[in-house]
PDB file of C-alpha atoms in Angstrom:
ATOM      1  CA  MET A 167       9.082 -28.374 -19.858  1.00 76.00           C
ATOM      2  CA  LEU A 168       8.693 -24.790 -21.319  1.00 81.00           C
ATOM      3  CA  HIS A 169       7.716 -26.152 -24.756  1.00 81.00           C
ATOM      4  CA  GLU A 170       5.161 -28.578 -23.371  1.00 87.00           C
ATOM      5  CA  SER A 171       3.645 -25.910 -21.149  1.00 89.00           C
ATOM      6  CA  PHE A 172       3.335 -23.450 -24.074  1.00 88.00           C
ATOM      7  CA  GLN A 173       1.790 -26.026 -26.356  1.00 88.00           C
ATOM      8  CA  ALA A 174      -0.795 -26.923 -23.793  1.00 91.00           C
ATOM      9  CA  MET A 175      -1.527 -23.183 -23.153  1.00 92.00           C
ATOM     10  CA  ARG A 176      -1.882 -22.596 -26.924  1.00 90.00           C
ATOM     11  CA  GLU A 177      -4.561 -25.338 -27.129  1.00 92.00           C
ATOM     12  CA  VAL A 178      -6.863 -23.246 -24.921  1.00 92.00           C
ATOM     13  CA  ARG A 179      -5.521 -19.777 -25.977  1.00 92.00           C
ATOM     14  CA  PRO A 180      -4.499 -19.991 -29.659  1.00 91.00           C
ATOM     15  CA  ASP A 181      -3.786 -16.250 -29.642  1.00 90.00           C
ATOM     16  CA  ILE A 182      -0.915 -16.343 -27.186  1.00 90.00           C
ATOM     17  CA  ALA A 183       2.686 -15.833 -28.300  1.00 90.00           C
ATOM     18  CA  GLN A 184       5.886 -17.060 -26.576  1.00 91.00           C
ATOM     19  CA  VAL A 185       8.798 -14.666 -26.318  1.00 92.00           C
ATOM     20  CA  ILE A 186      12.215 -15.752 -25.074  1.00 92.00           C
ATOM     21  CA  VAL A 187      14.570 -12.921 -24.169  1.00 91.00           C
ATOM     22  CA  GLY A 188      18.298 -13.408 -23.854  1.00 89.00           C
ATOM     23  CA  ASP A 189      21.115 -15.350 -25.565  1.00 90.00           C
ATOM     24  CA  GLY A 190      23.592 -18.066 -24.903  1.00 88.00           C
ATOM     25  CA  PRO A 191      25.237 -21.248 -26.160  1.00 89.00           C
ATOM     26  CA  GLY A 192      21.944 -23.105 -25.955  1.00 86.00           C
ATOM     27  CA  ARG A 193      19.981 -20.776 -28.163  1.00 90.00           C
ATOM     28  CA  ALA A 194      20.310 -22.865 -31.373  1.00 90.00           C
ATOM     29  CA  GLN A 195      19.059 -25.933 -29.548  1.00 88.00           C
ATOM     30  CA  LEU A 196      16.157 -23.992 -28.093  1.00 86.00           C
ATOM     31  CA  GLU A 197      15.161 -22.557 -31.463  1.00 89.00           C
ATOM     32  CA  LYS A 198      14.892 -26.030 -32.861  1.00 88.00           C
ATOM     33  CA  ALA A 199      12.844 -27.167 -29.911  1.00 84.00           C
ATOM     34  CA  LEU A 200      10.578 -24.143 -29.841  1.00 85.00           C
ATOM     35  CA  PRO A 201       9.996 -23.276 -33.528  1.00 86.00           C
ATOM     36  CA  ASP A 202       6.938 -21.092 -32.737  1.00 84.00           C
ATOM     37  CA  ALA A 203       8.729 -18.946 -30.123  1.00 90.00           C
ATOM     38  CA  HIS A 204      10.138 -15.417 -30.749  1.00 92.00           C
ATOM     39  CA  PHE A 205      13.810 -15.195 -29.819  1.00 93.00           C
ATOM     40  CA  THR A 206      15.022 -11.611 -29.210  1.00 92.00           C
ATOM     41  CA  GLY A 207      18.662 -12.361 -28.431  1.00 92.00           C
ATOM     42  CA  PHE A 208      20.563 -10.210 -25.982  1.00 92.00           C
ATOM     43  CA  VAL A 209      18.827  -6.858 -25.215  1.00 91.00           C
ATOM     44  CA  GLY A 210      19.724  -3.917 -23.003  1.00 90.00           C
ATOM     45  CA  GLN A 211      18.026  -2.901 -19.773  1.00 87.00           C
ATOM     46  CA  GLU A 212      15.553  -0.477 -21.407  1.00 87.00           C
ATOM     47  CA  ALA A 213      14.498  -2.999 -24.056  1.00 90.00           C
ATOM     48  CA  LEU A 214      14.216  -5.720 -21.361  1.00 91.00           C
ATOM     49  CA  ALA A 215      11.886  -3.477 -19.383  1.00 89.00           C
ATOM     50  CA  ARG A 216       9.742  -3.006 -22.522  1.00 90.00           C
ATOM     51  CA  HIS A 217       9.551  -6.788 -22.993  1.00 92.00           C
ATOM     52  CA  TYR A 218       8.447  -7.258 -19.464  1.00 92.00           C
ATOM     53  CA  ALA A 219       5.886  -4.529 -19.774  1.00 88.00           C
ATOM     54  CA  SER A 220       4.408  -6.006 -22.955  1.00 91.00           C
ATOM     55  CA  ALA A 221       3.910  -9.468 -21.460  1.00 92.00           C
ATOM     56  CA  ASP A 222       0.974 -10.947 -19.526  1.00 92.00           C
ATOM     57  CA  LEU A 223       2.542 -13.967 -17.892  1.00 94.00           C
ATOM     58  CA  PHE A 224       6.032 -15.096 -16.886  1.00 95.00           C
ATOM     59  CA  ILE A 225       6.587 -18.821 -17.031  1.00 93.00           C
ATOM     60  CA  PHE A 226       9.726 -19.954 -15.182  1.00 93.00           C
ATOM     61  CA  PRO A 227      10.244 -23.736 -15.010  1.00 92.00           C
ATOM     62  CA  SER A 228      13.924 -23.585 -13.895  1.00 91.00           C
ATOM     63  CA  LEU A 229      15.283 -25.619 -11.003  1.00 90.00           C
ATOM     64  CA  SER A 230      18.954 -24.783 -11.625  1.00 88.00           C
ATOM     65  CA  GLU A 231      18.898 -21.146 -10.715  1.00 84.00           C
ATOM     66  CA  THR A 232      20.395 -20.416  -7.344  1.00 81.00           C
ATOM     67  CA  TRP A 233      18.174 -17.357  -6.901  1.00 81.00           C
ATOM     68  CA  GLY A 234      16.609 -16.087 -10.082  1.00 78.00           C
ATOM     69  CA  ASN A 235      16.597 -12.396 -10.439  1.00 88.00           C
ATOM     70  CA  VAL A 236      14.166 -12.698 -13.366  1.00 92.00           C
ATOM     71  CA  VAL A 237      11.469 -13.706 -10.972  1.00 93.00           C
ATOM     72  CA  ALA A 238      11.831 -10.434  -9.030  1.00 92.00           C
ATOM     73  CA  GLU A 239      12.187  -8.459 -12.237  1.00 92.00           C
ATOM     74  CA  ALA A 240       8.949  -9.999 -13.645  1.00 94.00           C
ATOM     75  CA  MET A 241       7.106  -9.328 -10.357  1.00 93.00           C
ATOM     76  CA  ALA A 242       8.338  -5.737 -10.361  1.00 90.00           C
ATOM     77  CA  SER A 243       6.927  -5.335 -13.913  1.00 91.00           C
ATOM     78  CA  GLY A 244       3.534  -6.431 -12.640  1.00 91.00           C
ATOM     79  CA  LEU A 245       3.564  -9.876 -14.168  1.00 94.00           C
ATOM     80  CA  ALA A 246       1.948 -12.928 -12.687  1.00 94.00           C
ATOM     81  CA  VAL A 247       4.611 -15.675 -12.383  1.00 95.00           C
ATOM     82  CA  VAL A 248       4.205 -19.405 -12.629  1.00 96.00           C
ATOM     83  CA  ALA A 249       7.171 -21.219 -11.140  1.00 95.00           C
ATOM     84  CA  TYR A 250       8.361 -24.040  -9.012  1.00 95.00           C
ATOM     85  CA  ASP A 251       8.383 -23.611  -5.259  1.00 93.00           C
ATOM     86  CA  HIS A 252      12.152 -23.169  -5.328  1.00 90.00           C
ATOM     87  CA  ALA A 253      14.781 -20.441  -4.756  1.00 89.00           C
ATOM     88  CA  ALA A 254      13.524 -16.927  -5.384  1.00 87.00           C
ATOM     89  CA  SER A 255      10.029 -18.144  -6.279  1.00 92.00           C
ATOM     90  CA  ALA A 256       9.653 -19.819  -2.879  1.00 91.00           C
ATOM     91  CA  GLU A 257      10.813 -16.657  -1.124  1.00 89.00           C
ATOM     92  CA  LEU A 258       8.869 -14.104  -3.021  1.00 91.00           C
ATOM     93  CA  ILE A 259       5.723 -15.738  -4.154  1.00 93.00           C
ATOM     94  CA  ASN A 260       2.796 -16.570  -1.942  1.00 90.00           C
ATOM     95  CA  SER A 261       0.930 -18.935  -4.228  1.00 91.00           C
ATOM     96  CA  GLY A 262      -2.518 -17.754  -5.145  1.00 89.00           C
ATOM     97  CA  HIS A 263      -1.928 -14.307  -3.740  1.00 89.00           C
ATOM     98  CA  ASN A 264       0.917 -12.757  -5.890  1.00 91.00           C
ATOM     99  CA  GLY A 265       1.692 -15.627  -8.279  1.00 93.00           C
ATOM    100  CA  ILE A 266       1.481 -19.399  -8.642  1.00 95.00           C
ATOM    101  CA  THR A 267       3.978 -21.983  -7.467  1.00 95.00           C
ATOM    102  CA  VAL A 268       3.904 -25.780  -7.599  1.00 95.00           C
ATOM    103  CA  PRO A 269       6.020 -28.461  -5.885  1.00 94.00           C
ATOM    104  CA  ALA A 270       9.539 -28.520  -7.357  1.00 92.00           C
ATOM    105  CA  GLY A 271       9.824 -31.120 -10.128  1.00 89.00           C
ATOM    106  CA  ASN A 272       6.100 -31.677 -10.559  1.00 93.00           C
ATOM    107  CA  SER A 273       5.897 -30.930 -14.222  1.00 92.00           C
ATOM    108  CA  ALA A 274       2.268 -31.962 -14.622  1.00 93.00           C
ATOM    109  CA  ALA A 275       1.239 -29.562 -11.930  1.00 94.00           C
ATOM    110  CA  PHE A 276       3.336 -26.880 -13.477  1.00 95.00           C
ATOM    111  CA  GLN A 277       1.759 -27.275 -16.915  1.00 94.00           C
ATOM    112  CA  GLN A 278      -1.799 -27.390 -15.449  1.00 94.00           C
ATOM    113  CA  ALA A 279      -1.127 -24.166 -13.469  1.00 94.00           C
ATOM    114  CA  ALA A 280       0.077 -22.402 -16.528  1.00 94.00           C
ATOM    115  CA  VAL A 281      -2.943 -23.597 -18.541  1.00 94.00           C
ATOM    116  CA  ASP A 282      -5.414 -22.679 -15.864  1.00 93.00           C
ATOM    117  CA  LEU A 283      -4.002 -19.153 -15.402  1.00 93.00           C
ATOM    118  CA  CYS A 284      -3.783 -18.255 -19.019  1.00 93.00           C
ATOM    119  CA  GLN A 285      -7.576 -18.827 -19.431  1.00 92.00           C
ATOM    120  CA  HIS A 286      -8.404 -16.176 -16.804  1.00 91.00           C
ATOM    121  CA  PRO A 287      -7.025 -12.700 -17.749  1.00 90.00           C
ATOM    122  CA  ALA A 288      -8.661 -11.105 -14.636  1.00 88.00           C
ATOM    123  CA  ASP A 289      -6.793 -13.511 -12.319  1.00 90.00           C
ATOM    124  CA  TYR A 290      -3.380 -12.994 -13.807  1.00 91.00           C
ATOM    125  CA  ALA A 291      -3.892  -9.288 -13.888  1.00 89.00           C
ATOM    126  CA  ARG A 292      -4.801  -9.314 -10.193  1.00 89.00           C
ATOM    127  CA  LEU A 293      -1.846 -11.517  -9.301  1.00 91.00           C
ATOM    128  CA  GLY A 294       0.447  -9.233 -11.268  1.00 91.00           C
ATOM    129  CA  ARG A 295      -0.679  -6.120  -9.419  1.00 89.00           C
ATOM    130  CA  VAL A 296      -0.081  -7.783  -5.953  1.00 88.00           C
ATOM    131  CA  ALA A 297       3.251  -9.203  -7.295  1.00 90.00           C
ATOM    132  CA  ARG A 298       4.488  -5.676  -7.984  1.00 88.00           C
ATOM    133  CA  LEU A 299       3.788  -4.555  -4.433  1.00 83.00           C
ATOM    134  CA  ARG A 300       5.749  -7.521  -3.168  1.00 85.00           C
ATOM    135  CA  ALA A 301       8.635  -6.787  -5.415  1.00 86.00           C
ATOM    136  CA  LEU A 302       8.851  -3.204  -4.287  1.00 80.00           C
ATOM    137  CA  GLU A 303       9.766  -4.493  -0.795  1.00 79.00           C
ATOM    138  CA  GLN A 304      13.013  -5.713  -2.327  1.00 79.00           C
ATOM    139  CA  SER A 305      13.843  -2.241  -3.773  1.00 76.00           C
ATOM    140  CA  TRP A 306      16.849  -0.470  -2.294  1.00 78.00           C
ATOM    141  CA  MET A 307      14.354   1.843  -0.393  1.00 73.00           C
ATOM    142  CA  GLY A 308      12.543  -1.228   0.976  1.00 69.00           C
ATOM    143  CA  ILE A 309      15.704  -2.850   2.040  1.00 76.00           C
ATOM    144  CA  ALA A 310      16.947   0.261   3.791  1.00 76.00           C
ATOM    145  CA  GLU A 311      13.678   0.550   5.630  1.00 68.00           C
ATOM    146  CA  GLN A 312      13.944  -3.003   6.825  1.00 70.00           C
ATOM    147  CA  PHE A 313      17.546  -2.474   7.835  1.00 75.00           C
ATOM    148  CA  CYS A 314      16.641   0.584   9.876  1.00 70.00           C
ATOM    149  CA  ILE A 315      13.683  -1.099  11.546  1.00 66.00           C
ATOM    150  CA  THR A 316      15.839  -4.082  12.516  1.00 69.00           C
ATOM    151  CA  TYR A 317      18.668  -2.013  14.043  1.00 68.00           C
ATOM    152  CA  THR A 318      16.578   0.641  15.696  1.00 61.00           C
ATOM    153  CA  LYS A 319      14.068  -1.650  17.346  1.00 58.00           C
ATOM    154  CA  PRO A 320      15.983  -1.983  20.617  1.00 56.00           C
ATOM    155  CA  TRP A 321      16.071   1.775  20.937  1.00 52.00           C
ATOM    156  CA  ARG A 322      12.397   2.059  20.190  1.00 51.00           C
ATOM    157  CA  LEU A 323      11.673  -0.480  22.968  1.00 50.00           C
ATOM    158  CA  ILE A 324      13.571   1.716  25.363  1.00 47.00           C
ATOM    159  CA  MET A 325      11.938   4.955  24.197  1.00 47.00           C
ATOM    160  CA  ARG A 326       8.301   3.851  24.443  1.00 49.00           C
ATOM    161  CA  PRO A 327       6.978   4.061  28.048  1.00 46.00           C
ATOM    162  CA  ARG A 328       3.786   1.980  27.486  1.00 47.00           C
ATOM    163  CA  PRO A 329       2.470  -1.363  28.666  1.00 46.00           C
ATOM    164  CA  LEU A 330       3.651  -3.742  25.975  1.00 46.00           C
ATOM    165  CA  VAL A 331       0.967  -6.416  26.526  1.00 49.00           C
ATOM    166  CA  VAL A 332      -2.008  -4.136  25.959  1.00 54.00           C
ATOM    167  CA  PHE A 333      -0.566  -2.296  23.013  1.00 56.00           C
ATOM    168  CA  ASP A 334       0.898  -5.414  21.367  1.00 58.00           C
ATOM    169  CA  ARG A 335      -2.566  -6.953  21.413  1.00 66.00           C
ATOM    170  CA  LEU A 336      -3.891  -3.800  19.819  1.00 68.00           C
ATOM    171  CA  ASP A 337      -1.106  -3.992  17.272  1.00 63.00           C
ATOM    172  CA  LEU A 338      -2.087  -7.530  16.423  1.00 66.00           C
ATOM    173  CA  LEU A 339      -5.744  -6.592  15.891  1.00 73.00           C
ATOM    174  CA  GLU A 340      -4.694  -3.507  13.883  1.00 69.00           C
ATOM    175  CA  TRP A 341      -2.448  -5.682  11.706  1.00 68.00           C
ATOM    176  CA  GLN A 342      -5.215  -8.158  11.015  1.00 70.00           C
ATOM    177  CA  PHE A 343      -7.572  -5.311  10.159  1.00 77.00           C
ATOM    178  CA  CYS A 344      -4.951  -3.606   7.851  1.00 70.00           C
ATOM    179  CA  GLN A 345      -4.243  -6.890   6.187  1.00 68.00           C
ATOM    180  CA  ARG A 346      -7.820  -7.307   5.121  1.00 73.00           C
ATOM    181  CA  ILE A 347      -8.113  -3.712   3.937  1.00 73.00           C
ATOM    182  CA  SER A 348      -4.811  -4.102   2.076  1.00 70.00           C
ATOM    183  CA  ARG A 349      -6.107  -6.998   0.068  1.00 71.00           C
ATOM    184  CA  LEU A 350      -8.830  -4.747  -1.402  1.00 75.00           C
ATOM    185  CA  SER A 351      -6.342  -2.232  -2.583  1.00 71.00           C
ATOM    186  CA  ILE A 352      -5.686  -4.214  -5.711  1.00 71.00           C
ATOM    187  CA  TYR A 353      -9.096  -2.923  -6.981  1.00 77.00           C
ATOM    188  CA  ARG A 354      -8.565   0.510  -8.559  1.00 79.00           C
ATOM    189  CA  PRO A 355     -11.844   2.180  -7.432  1.00 84.00           C
ATOM    190  CA  TRP A 356     -11.192   1.167  -3.825  1.00 80.00           C
ATOM    191  CA  ARG A 357      -7.635   2.437  -4.008  1.00 77.00           C
ATOM    192  CA  ILE A 358      -8.660   5.760  -5.536  1.00 82.00           C
ATOM    193  CA  THR A 359     -11.381   6.201  -2.873  1.00 81.00           C
ATOM    194  CA  LEU A 360      -8.793   5.672  -0.089  1.00 75.00           C
ATOM    195  CA  GLN A 361      -6.325   8.071  -1.675  1.00 75.00           C
ATOM    196  CA  ALA A 362      -8.967  10.732  -2.108  1.00 77.00           C
ATOM    197  CA  ALA A 363     -10.174  10.348   1.469  1.00 72.00           C
ATOM    198  CA  SER A 364      -6.490  10.602   2.680  1.00 70.00           C
ATOM    199  CA  ARG A 365      -5.950  13.828   0.609  1.00 71.00           C
ATOM    200  CA  LEU A 366      -9.171  15.396   1.949  1.00 68.00           C
ATOM    201  CA  GLY A 367      -8.091  14.609   5.522  1.00 62.00           C
ATOM    202  CA  ASP A 368      -4.678  16.188   5.168  1.00 66.00           C
ATOM    203  CA  TRP A 369      -3.935  19.119   7.427  1.00 65.00           C
ATOM    204  CA  PRO A 370      -4.406  21.983   4.867  1.00 71.00           C
ATOM    205  CA  VAL A 371      -8.132  21.241   4.549  1.00 71.00           C
ATOM    206  CA  TRP A 372      -8.665  21.094   8.228  1.00 69.00           C
ATOM    207  CA  VAL A 373      -6.562  24.180   8.889  1.00 71.00           C
ATOM    208  CA  LEU A 374      -8.587  26.149   6.298  1.00 75.00           C
ATOM    209  CA  LEU A 375     -11.880  25.000   7.907  1.00 72.00           C
ATOM    210  CA  ILE A 376     -10.615  26.020  11.386  1.00 71.00           C
ATOM    211  CA  LEU A 377      -9.379  29.409  10.225  1.00 73.00           C
ATOM    212  CA  ALA A 378     -12.769  30.058   8.528  1.00 76.00           C
ATOM    213  CA  GLN A 379     -14.636  29.671  11.770  1.00 72.00           C
ATOM    214  CA  PRO A 380     -13.741  32.956  13.431  1.00 72.00           C
ATOM    215  CA  TRP A 381     -15.111  34.929  10.556  1.00 74.00           C
ATOM    216  CA  LEU A 382     -18.574  33.517  11.329  1.00 71.00           C
ATOM    217  CA  GLN A 383     -18.484  35.114  14.747  1.00 70.00           C
ATOM    218  CA  PRO A 384     -18.249  38.640  16.246  1.00 72.00           C
ATOM    219  CA  ASN A 385     -14.692  39.879  17.095  1.00 73.00           C
ATOM    220  CA  SER A 386     -13.218  37.669  14.413  1.00 72.00           C
ATOM    221  CA  ALA A 387      -9.705  38.970  14.987  1.00 75.00           C
ATOM    222  CA  TRP A 388      -9.740  37.926  18.602  1.00 76.00           C
ATOM    223  CA  ARG A 389     -11.232  34.522  17.849  1.00 74.00           C
ATOM    224  CA  LEU A 390      -8.571  34.003  15.146  1.00 73.00           C
ATOM    225  CA  MET A 391      -5.819  34.618  17.674  1.00 77.00           C
ATOM    226  CA  GLN A 392      -7.529  32.362  20.221  1.00 76.00           C
ATOM    227  CA  TYR A 393      -7.873  29.578  17.621  1.00 74.00           C
ATOM    228  CA  SER A 394      -4.215  29.948  16.696  1.00 75.00           C
ATOM    229  CA  VAL A 395      -3.039  29.558  20.269  1.00 80.00           C
ATOM    230  CA  ILE A 396      -5.253  26.442  20.795  1.00 77.00           C
ATOM    231  CA  ALA A 397      -4.028  24.991  17.511  1.00 73.00           C
ATOM    232  CA  LEU A 398      -0.356  25.454  18.454  1.00 77.00           C
ATOM    233  CA  PHE A 399      -0.968  23.929  21.838  1.00 81.00           C
ATOM    234  CA  ALA A 400      -2.742  20.982  20.267  1.00 75.00           C
ATOM    235  CA  VAL A 401       0.062  20.452  17.761  1.00 75.00           C
ATOM    236  CA  ALA A 402       2.657  20.484  20.622  1.00 80.00           C
ATOM    237  CA  VAL A 403       0.753  17.838  22.593  1.00 79.00           C
ATOM    238  CA  TYR A 404       0.265  15.832  19.434  1.00 75.00           C
ATOM    239  CA  ARG A 405       3.986  15.708  18.625  1.00 74.00           C
ATOM    240  CA  LEU A 406       4.922  14.958  22.137  1.00 76.00           C
ATOM    241  CA  VAL A 407       2.507  11.954  22.422  1.00 73.00           C
ATOM    242  CA  LYS A 408       3.470  10.701  18.993  1.00 69.00           C
ATOM    243  CA  THR A 409       7.203  10.751  19.534  1.00 67.00           C
ATOM    244  CA  ARG A 410       6.930   9.267  22.996  1.00 67.00           C
ATOM    245  CA  LEU A 411       4.682   6.358  22.190  1.00 64.00           C
ATOM    246  CA  CYS A 412       6.536   5.506  18.921  1.00 60.00           C
ATOM    247  CA  ARG A 413       3.858   3.276  17.473  1.00 62.00           C
ATOM    248  CA  GLU A 414       4.932   2.615  13.858  1.00 61.00           C
ATOM    249  CA  ARG A 415       2.491   2.379  11.034  1.00 62.00           C
ATOM    250  CA  PRO A 416       1.380  -1.306  10.636  1.00 56.00           C
ATOM    251  CA  PHE A 417       2.805  -1.753   7.153  1.00 55.00           C
ATOM    252  CA  ILE A 418       6.223  -0.824   8.568  1.00 56.00           C
ATOM    253  CA  THR A 419       6.056  -3.016  11.667  1.00 54.00           C
ATOM    254  CA  TYR A 420       4.524  -5.930   9.741  1.00 50.00           C
ATOM    255  CA  LYS A 421       6.319  -6.073   6.393  1.00 49.00           C
ATOM    256  CA  LEU A 422       4.539  -9.237   5.262  1.00 47.00           C
ATOM    257  CA  GLY A 423       0.833  -9.159   4.475  1.00 46.00           C
ATOM    258  CA  ILE A 424       0.342  -5.379   4.486  1.00 49.00           C
ATOM    259  CA  GLN A 425       1.199  -3.582   1.242  1.00 53.00           C
ATOM    260  CA  CYS A 426       1.484   0.217   0.778  1.00 54.00           C
ATOM    261  CA  CYS A 427       1.550   1.782  -2.606  1.00 55.00           C
ATOM    262  CA  GLU A 428       3.140   5.065  -1.633  1.00 53.00           C
ATOM    263  CA  PRO A 429       5.542   6.218   1.100  1.00 54.00           C
ATOM    264  CA  ALA A 430       4.175   7.187   4.472  1.00 56.00           C
ATOM    265  CA  ARG A 431       4.068  10.954   5.427  1.00 56.00           C
ATOM    266  CA  ASP A 432       5.872   9.958   8.653  1.00 58.00           C
ATOM    267  CA  ARG A 433       6.929   6.852  10.446  1.00 58.00           C
ATOM    268  CA  TYR A 434       4.535   6.662  13.404  1.00 59.00           C
ATOM    269  CA  SER A 435       0.785   6.179  13.199  1.00 60.00           C
ATOM    270  CA  PHE A 436      -0.608   7.090  16.583  1.00 59.00           C
ATOM    271  CA  PRO A 437      -2.012   9.426  17.377  1.00 60.00           C
ATOM    272  CA  SER A 438      -3.331  10.209  13.932  1.00 66.00           C
ATOM    273  CA  GLY A 439      -2.858  13.735  12.581  1.00 66.00           C
ATOM    274  CA  HIS A 440      -6.126  13.379  10.643  1.00 66.00           C
ATOM    275  CA  THR A 441      -7.911  12.500  13.912  1.00 70.00           C
ATOM    276  CA  MET A 442      -6.330  15.410  15.718  1.00 70.00           C
ATOM    277  CA  HIS A 443      -7.461  17.949  13.254  1.00 68.00           C
ATOM    278  CA  ALA A 444     -10.951  16.505  13.053  1.00 70.00           C
ATOM    279  CA  VAL A 445     -11.394  16.434  16.804  1.00 75.00           C
ATOM    280  CA  MET A 446      -9.955  19.920  17.207  1.00 72.00           C
ATOM    281  CA  PHE A 447     -12.268  21.352  14.546  1.00 73.00           C
ATOM    282  CA  SER A 448     -15.345  19.613  16.085  1.00 75.00           C
ATOM    283  CA  VAL A 449     -14.560  20.846  19.541  1.00 77.00           C
ATOM    284  CA  LEU A 450     -14.011  24.469  18.396  1.00 73.00           C
ATOM    285  CA  VAL A 451     -17.221  24.371  16.438  1.00 72.00           C
ATOM    286  CA  ALA A 452     -19.210  22.876  19.293  1.00 74.00           C
ATOM    287  CA  THR A 453     -17.853  25.537  21.675  1.00 73.00           C
ATOM    288  CA  HIS A 454     -18.224  28.675  19.559  1.00 69.00           C
ATOM    289  CA  THR A 455     -20.679  27.933  16.751  1.00 68.00           C
ATOM    290  CA  PRO A 456     -22.965  25.103  17.881  1.00 71.00           C
ATOM    291  CA  TRP A 457     -25.518  26.042  15.391  1.00 68.00           C
ATOM    292  CA  LEU A 458     -23.249  24.583  12.674  1.00 63.00           C
ATOM    293  CA  LEU A 459     -23.435  21.113  14.197  1.00 64.00           C
ATOM    294  CA  PRO A 460     -25.946  18.626  12.614  1.00 62.00           C
ATOM    295  CA  TYR A 461     -28.007  18.137  15.768  1.00 56.00           C
ATOM    296  CA  HIS A 462     -28.288  21.914  16.118  1.00 52.00           C
ATOM    297  CA  SER A 463     -29.315  22.504  12.524  1.00 47.00           C
ATOM    298  CA  ALA A 464     -32.763  23.674  13.603  1.00 47.00           C
ATOM    299  CA  VAL A 465     -31.273  26.561  15.694  1.00 47.00           C
ATOM    300  CA  ASN A 466     -31.353  29.970  14.002  1.00 50.00           C
ATOM    301  CA  PRO A 467     -28.270  32.069  14.586  1.00 48.00           C
ATOM    302  CA  ALA A 468     -30.628  35.084  14.951  1.00 50.00           C
ATOM    303  CA  ASP A 469     -32.043  33.431  18.120  1.00 49.00           C
ATOM    304  CA  CYS A 470     -28.637  33.479  19.779  1.00 48.00           C
ATOM    305  CA  ASP A 471     -27.602  36.332  22.107  1.00 46.00           C
ATOM    306  CA  LEU A 472     -24.150  36.996  20.730  1.00 45.00           C
ATOM    307  CA  PRO A 473     -21.959  38.656  23.320  1.00 46.00           C
ATOM    308  CA  SER A 474     -20.169  41.895  22.662  1.00 45.00           C
ATOM    309  CA  ARG A 475     -16.958  40.405  24.113  1.00 42.00           C
ATOM    310  CA  PRO A 476     -15.493  36.891  23.888  1.00 43.00           C
ATOM    311  CA  GLY A 477     -17.796  34.432  25.696  1.00 42.00           C
ATOM    312  CA  VAL A 478     -20.437  31.778  25.164  1.00 41.00           C
ATOM    313  CA  ALA A 479     -23.516  32.704  23.095  1.00 41.00           C
ATOM    314  CA  LEU A 480     -26.911  31.693  24.686  1.00 40.00           C
ATOM    315  CA  CYS A 481     -29.545  30.273  22.347  1.00 43.00           C
ATOM    316  CA  GLN A 482     -33.223  29.924  23.024  1.00 41.00           C
TER     317      GLN A 482
END
């Protein structure tokens, strides 16, 4: 099956090469059956990783494997896999999303899938990127997270004093939205944009903006102390609400369909720290320096009667 598939692929892509990694008693027979293939023999883990990294496609026609670690290894290396809907392939591959599977034993469909995919480099590159995200769920860290989620769920249900029906509906809508956004993350410009937005929204940026506000007003030392007290109070309320509601991030609650390329800053998603800082900054600006707001851009600070002690400035 492997030989027939490779020959069919070579008819449409003469530049491709077949590399078979590993050794065993059947090697001599395979070398006769596959004269154009490159046989590496047994290789160590580092060399094996290099072979995976240098490949574009992973063709796996086996039906005898009870699981097939090589499928998970290939996916972890960012390769698009063509395989039968069997064993590990059936468990790990969502056909058309992170690889291609065909009905077990259907050799004609397998060969056609391999031929079709090898003609479209953009498609197998996209499948490979999503395949890697799926494989990362099977890492020790991913397995440990799933274990913790499974065994702490009863305690989380006890902890969260919230109406389940309302929030579970919101969770479902949030999951559907995140699933759609997650599918776009395979495109590098979109992924970089989201990462940049996340970094700009982190607390150091907002804290610096908030701390800069008092210096635009009289009695800056008093304002700075006032802002610090308000910020500490807001953080205390934020932590209390967040730890009581215990709403996990969607990609943790729903492991399938939502992929995350990097670990979360914390486990729970609501209320959002980004939102808290943005709201606090906006409220403080609206209260003490309204002339900085977009809809007050026409107001000249010189037209404001700035009080000599803490209070509200009056603008004409």
